[in-house]
């Protein structure tokens, strides 16, 4: 049985947990160690039982917990070299880095891991696809989950990756009108957010989902919503046409400060 939960998402922190038969992995650790401990406890898990942390990129909302996690030396940290270097620069200790090459497939316990380069203003940001089991295996059927949370636009390889998944986690970061109307962000930051190396708007995310649309999808999580420049209502409106097109898939909007219950991938 493979299970998945989003512990938290958004600019104040991102972390998700994937549990398979033989592994427990965190995807990003963007909360303090204390907060991560609380979030894991709230879903009946603990950091002691986690085997590894997979990092998408070095931004604080994805890596803030790495320093505090030194209290748990059993943890392995998977990242590409550029991300590891950038994270390491802010640390007082050396984590057990497991360096992978972006684009290369590898196996961690019973999980096949693939990483995909994404356009975002970080050293070498990636999205991941995690796969367990195999096609045709009655006892351990193939299950795939893809996670792409910080990207200015979706290259073709991301389209192909998303098509062949049971669960998709993708950002729906901002509503362009709310971003434009925001008075707290300087123009340069707004440009960065909405640029080709920033974040996907609700519209861009829904265009991506409409273009990729797969009958395999069982659940799509819309995440990394900006607190000030987005709202559940704006995402609901944008996703409505896709929701009706893919009626067998559940669409789950996850706002900042929310965790999701475990989803069983089977
Ligand atoms: Zn980022
Ligand atoms: Zn982020």
Coordinates of C-alpha atoms and ligand atoms in Angstrom, one line a residue:
X1 CA 0.0 0.0 0.0
X2 CA 1.4 3.4 -1.0
X3 CA 0.1 6.5 0.7
X4 CA 0.7 10.2 0.3
X5 CA 0.0 13.3 2.3
X6 CA 0.8 17.0 1.9
X7 CA 2.0 18.3 5.3
X8 CA 2.0 21.9 4.1
X9 CA 2.4 24.0 1.0
X10 CA 3.0 27.6 0.0
X11 CA 5.6 30.3 0.5
X12 CA 5.7 29.7 4.3
X13 CA 6.8 26.1 3.8
X14 CA 6.5 23.0 1.7
X15 CA 6.7 19.3 2.7
X16 CA 5.0 16.1 1.7
X17 CA 5.3 12.5 2.8
X18 CA 5.2 9.4 0.6
X19 CA 4.9 6.1 2.4
X20 CA 5.5 2.8 0.5
X21 CA 5.9 -0.8 1.6
X22 CA 9.6 -0.3 2.3
X23 CA 10.3 3.4 2.5
X24 CA 9.1 6.7 4.0
X25 CA 10.3 9.8 2.2
X26 CA 9.8 13.5 2.7
X27 CA 9.6 15.6 -0.4
X28 CA 11.1 19.0 0.6
X29 CA 11.5 20.1 4.2
X30 CA 10.5 23.7 4.1
X31 CA 9.4 23.9 7.8
X32 CA 11.5 24.1 11.0
X33 CA 12.4 20.8 12.5
X34 CA 9.9 21.5 15.3
X35 CA 7.1 22.2 12.9
X36 CA 7.9 19.2 10.8
X37 CA 7.8 17.0 13.9
X38 CA 4.4 18.4 14.7
X39 CA 3.0 18.0 11.2
X40 CA 4.2 14.4 11.1
X41 CA 2.8 13.6 14.5
X42 CA -0.6 15.0 13.4
X43 CA -0.8 12.3 10.8
X44 CA 0.5 9.5 13.0
X45 CA 4.1 9.6 11.7
X46 CA 7.4 10.6 13.0
X47 CA 10.7 11.9 11.7
X48 CA 12.5 8.9 13.2
X49 CA 10.6 6.6 10.8
X50 CA 11.4 8.8 7.7
X51 CA 14.3 7.4 5.7
X52 CA 15.2 10.2 3.3
X53 CA 14.4 13.7 2.2
X54 CA 14.2 14.6 -1.5
X55 CA 14.9 18.3 -2.2
X56 CA 13.4 20.1 -5.3
X57 CA 15.5 23.3 -4.9
X58 CA 17.3 25.5 -2.4
X59 CA 14.6 28.1 -1.7
X60 CA 13.8 28.5 2.0
X61 CA 10.2 27.4 1.7
X62 CA 11.5 24.0 0.6
X63 CA 14.7 23.6 2.6
X64 CA 14.3 25.6 5.9
X65 CA 14.2 22.4 7.9
X66 CA 17.5 20.9 6.7
X67 CA 19.6 22.6 9.4
X68 CA 17.3 21.5 12.3
X69 CA 17.1 18.0 11.0
X70 CA 20.8 17.4 11.9
X71 CA 19.3 16.0 15.1
X72 CA 18.3 13.0 13.0
X73 CA 21.6 11.8 11.5
X74 CA 20.0 8.7 10.0
X75 CA 18.3 10.8 7.3
X76 CA 19.6 10.8 3.8
X77 CA 19.2 13.9 1.7
X78 CA 18.8 13.5 -2.0
X79 CA 19.5 16.5 -4.3
X80 CA 21.4 17.3 -7.4
X81 CA 24.8 18.8 -6.9
X82 CA 23.9 22.4 -7.5
X83 CA 21.0 22.3 -5.1
X84 CA 23.1 20.5 -2.4
X85 CA 25.8 23.1 -2.8
X86 CA 23.4 26.0 -2.4
X87 CA 21.7 24.4 0.6
X88 CA 25.0 23.4 2.2
X89 CA 26.2 27.0 2.1
X90 CA 23.7 27.9 4.7
X91 CA 24.3 24.9 7.1
X92 CA 26.4 24.4 10.1
X93 CA 26.8 20.7 9.5
X94 CA 27.1 18.3 6.6
X95 CA 24.0 16.2 5.9
X96 CA 24.3 12.7 4.4
X97 CA 24.0 14.0 0.8
X98 CA 23.0 11.5 -1.9
X99 CA 23.7 13.4 -5.1
X100 CA 21.8 12.5 -8.2
X101 CA 22.1 13.8 -11.7
X102 CA 19.0 15.7 -13.0
X103 CA 17.2 13.4 -15.5
X104 CA 18.9 10.2 -14.4
X105 CA 16.6 7.5 -13.0
X106 CA 17.6 5.7 -9.9
X107 CA 16.1 3.4 -7.2
X108 CA 15.7 4.1 -3.5
X109 CA 14.4 1.0 -1.7
X110 CA 11.2 0.2 -3.5
X111 CA 10.8 3.6 -5.2
X112 CA 12.0 4.4 -8.7
X113 CA 12.9 8.1 -8.7
X114 CA 13.0 10.4 -11.7
X115 CA 13.9 14.1 -11.7
X116 CA 13.0 16.7 -14.3
X117 CA 14.6 20.0 -14.8
X118 CA 12.1 22.9 -14.4
X119 CA 12.3 26.6 -15.2
X120 CA 12.4 28.4 -11.9
X121 CA 14.8 31.0 -10.4
X122 CA 17.0 28.6 -8.4
X123 CA 20.3 26.9 -9.1
X124 CA 19.0 23.6 -10.7
X125 CA 15.4 23.2 -9.6
X126 CA 13.6 19.9 -10.3
X127 CA 10.2 18.2 -10.1
X128 CA 10.0 14.5 -9.2
X129 CA 8.2 11.4 -10.2
X130 CA 8.1 8.5 -7.8
X131 CA 7.0 5.1 -8.9
X132 CA 6.4 1.9 -7.0
X133 CA 5.3 -1.6 -8.2
X134 CA 5.1 -2.8 -11.8
X135 CA 2.5 -3.0 -14.6
X136 CA 0.7 -6.3 -14.5
X137 CA 1.8 -7.1 -10.9
X138 CA -1.4 -8.1 -9.1
X139 CA 0.2 -7.6 -5.6
X140 CA 2.2 -4.6 -6.3
X141 CA 0.7 -2.7 -9.3
X142 CA 2.5 0.3 -10.7
X143 CA 1.7 3.5 -9.0
X144 CA 3.2 6.9 -9.9
X145 CA 3.1 10.3 -8.2
X146 CA 4.5 13.4 -9.8
X147 CA 5.3 16.6 -7.9
X148 CA 6.0 19.9 -9.6
X149 CA 5.6 22.9 -7.4
X150 CA 7.8 25.8 -8.5
X151 CA 8.0 26.4 -12.2
X152 CA 7.5 29.4 -14.5
X153 CA 6.2 27.2 -17.3
X154 CA 6.0 23.5 -18.1
X155 CA 8.4 22.1 -20.7
X156 CA 7.3 19.2 -22.9
X157 CA 9.1 16.6 -20.7
X158 CA 6.9 17.7 -17.8
X159 CA 3.8 17.2 -19.9
X160 CA 4.9 13.6 -20.7
X161 CA 5.7 12.9 -17.1
X162 CA 2.4 14.1 -15.8
X163 CA 0.4 12.1 -18.4
X164 CA 1.7 8.8 -17.0
X165 CA 0.8 9.3 -13.4
X166 CA -1.9 8.3 -10.9
X167 CA -1.4 11.3 -8.6
X168 CA -0.3 14.8 -9.7
X169 CA 0.9 17.5 -7.4
X170 CA 1.2 20.8 -9.2
X171 CA 1.3 24.5 -8.1
X172 CA -1.5 26.9 -8.9
X173 CA 0.4 29.8 -7.5
X174 CA -1.3 33.1 -8.3
X175 CA -4.2 34.8 -9.9
X176 CA -2.8 37.4 -12.3
X177 CA -5.5 40.0 -11.4
X178 CA -4.8 39.6 -7.7
X179 CA -1.1 39.8 -8.3
X180 CA -1.5 42.9 -10.4
X181 CA -3.7 44.6 -7.8
X182 CA -1.3 43.7 -4.9
X183 CA 0.3 46.8 -3.4
X184 CA 2.8 45.1 -1.1
X185 CA 5.0 43.5 -3.8
X186 CA 7.3 45.7 -5.8
X187 CA 7.0 45.6 -9.6
X188 CA 10.3 43.7 -10.0
X189 CA 9.0 40.8 -7.7
X190 CA 5.7 40.7 -9.6
X191 CA 7.7 40.3 -12.8
X192 CA 9.8 37.5 -11.2
X193 CA 6.7 35.6 -10.0
X194 CA 4.8 35.8 -13.2
X195 CA 7.9 35.4 -15.5
X196 CA 9.1 32.3 -17.4
X197 CA 11.2 31.3 -14.4
X198 CA 8.7 32.1 -11.6
X199 CA 5.5 30.4 -10.7
X200 CA 2.5 29.0 -12.6
X201 CA -0.7 31.1 -12.5
X202 CA -4.0 29.4 -12.0
X203 CA -4.7 29.9 -15.7
X204 CA -1.3 28.4 -16.7
X205 CA -1.8 25.4 -14.5
X206 CA -5.3 24.7 -15.9
X207 CA -4.0 25.1 -19.4
X208 CA -1.3 22.5 -18.6
X209 CA -3.8 20.1 -17.0
X210 CA -6.1 20.5 -20.0
X211 CA -3.3 19.9 -22.4
X212 CA -2.0 16.8 -20.6
X213 CA -5.3 15.4 -19.3
X214 CA -5.0 11.6 -18.6
X215 CA -7.6 9.0 -17.8
X216 CA -5.0 7.5 -15.4
X217 CA -5.3 10.4 -13.0
X218 CA -7.0 9.6 -9.7
X219 CA -6.1 12.8 -7.9
X220 CA -4.7 16.2 -8.7
X221 CA -3.5 18.4 -5.9
X222 CA -3.4 22.1 -6.7
X223 CA -0.8 23.6 -4.3
X224 CA 1.6 26.4 -3.4
X225 CA -1.2 29.0 -3.5
X226 CA 0.0 32.5 -2.8
X227 CA -1.7 33.8 0.4
X228 CA -2.3 37.4 -0.9
X229 CA -2.4 36.9 -4.6
X230 CA -4.6 33.9 -4.9
X231 CA -7.7 32.4 -3.3
X232 CA -9.5 29.1 -3.2
X233 CA -12.4 30.7 -5.1
X234 CA -10.1 31.9 -7.9
X235 CA -8.6 28.4 -8.2
X236 CA -12.0 26.8 -8.1
X237 CA -13.2 29.0 -11.0
X238 CA -10.1 28.3 -13.1
X239 CA -10.2 24.5 -12.6
X240 CA -14.0 24.1 -13.1
X241 CA -13.9 23.2 -16.8
X242 CA -11.1 20.6 -16.2
X243 CA -12.9 19.1 -13.2
X244 CA -16.0 18.5 -15.3
X245 CA -13.8 17.0 -18.1
X246 CA -12.1 14.5 -15.8
X247 CA -15.0 13.4 -13.6
X248 CA -13.2 10.3 -12.4
X249 CA -10.3 12.3 -10.9
X250 CA -10.5 14.2 -7.6
X251 CA -9.2 17.7 -7.6
X252 CA -7.9 18.9 -4.3
X253 CA -7.0 22.5 -3.6
X254 CA -4.6 22.9 -0.7
X255 CA -4.1 26.3 0.8
X256 CA -1.3 27.6 3.1
X257 CA -1.7 26.2 6.6
X258 CA -3.6 23.1 5.5
X259 CA -2.5 19.5 5.6
X260 CA -4.2 16.8 3.6
X261 CA -5.4 13.4 4.9
X262 CA -3.4 10.4 3.6
X263 CA -4.5 9.4 0.1
X264 CA -4.1 5.6 -0.7
X265 CA -2.7 5.0 -4.1
X266 CA -3.3 1.2 -3.6
Ligands
LIG1 ZN1 11.1 28.3 -5.3
LIG2 ZN1 8.3 27.4 -3.3

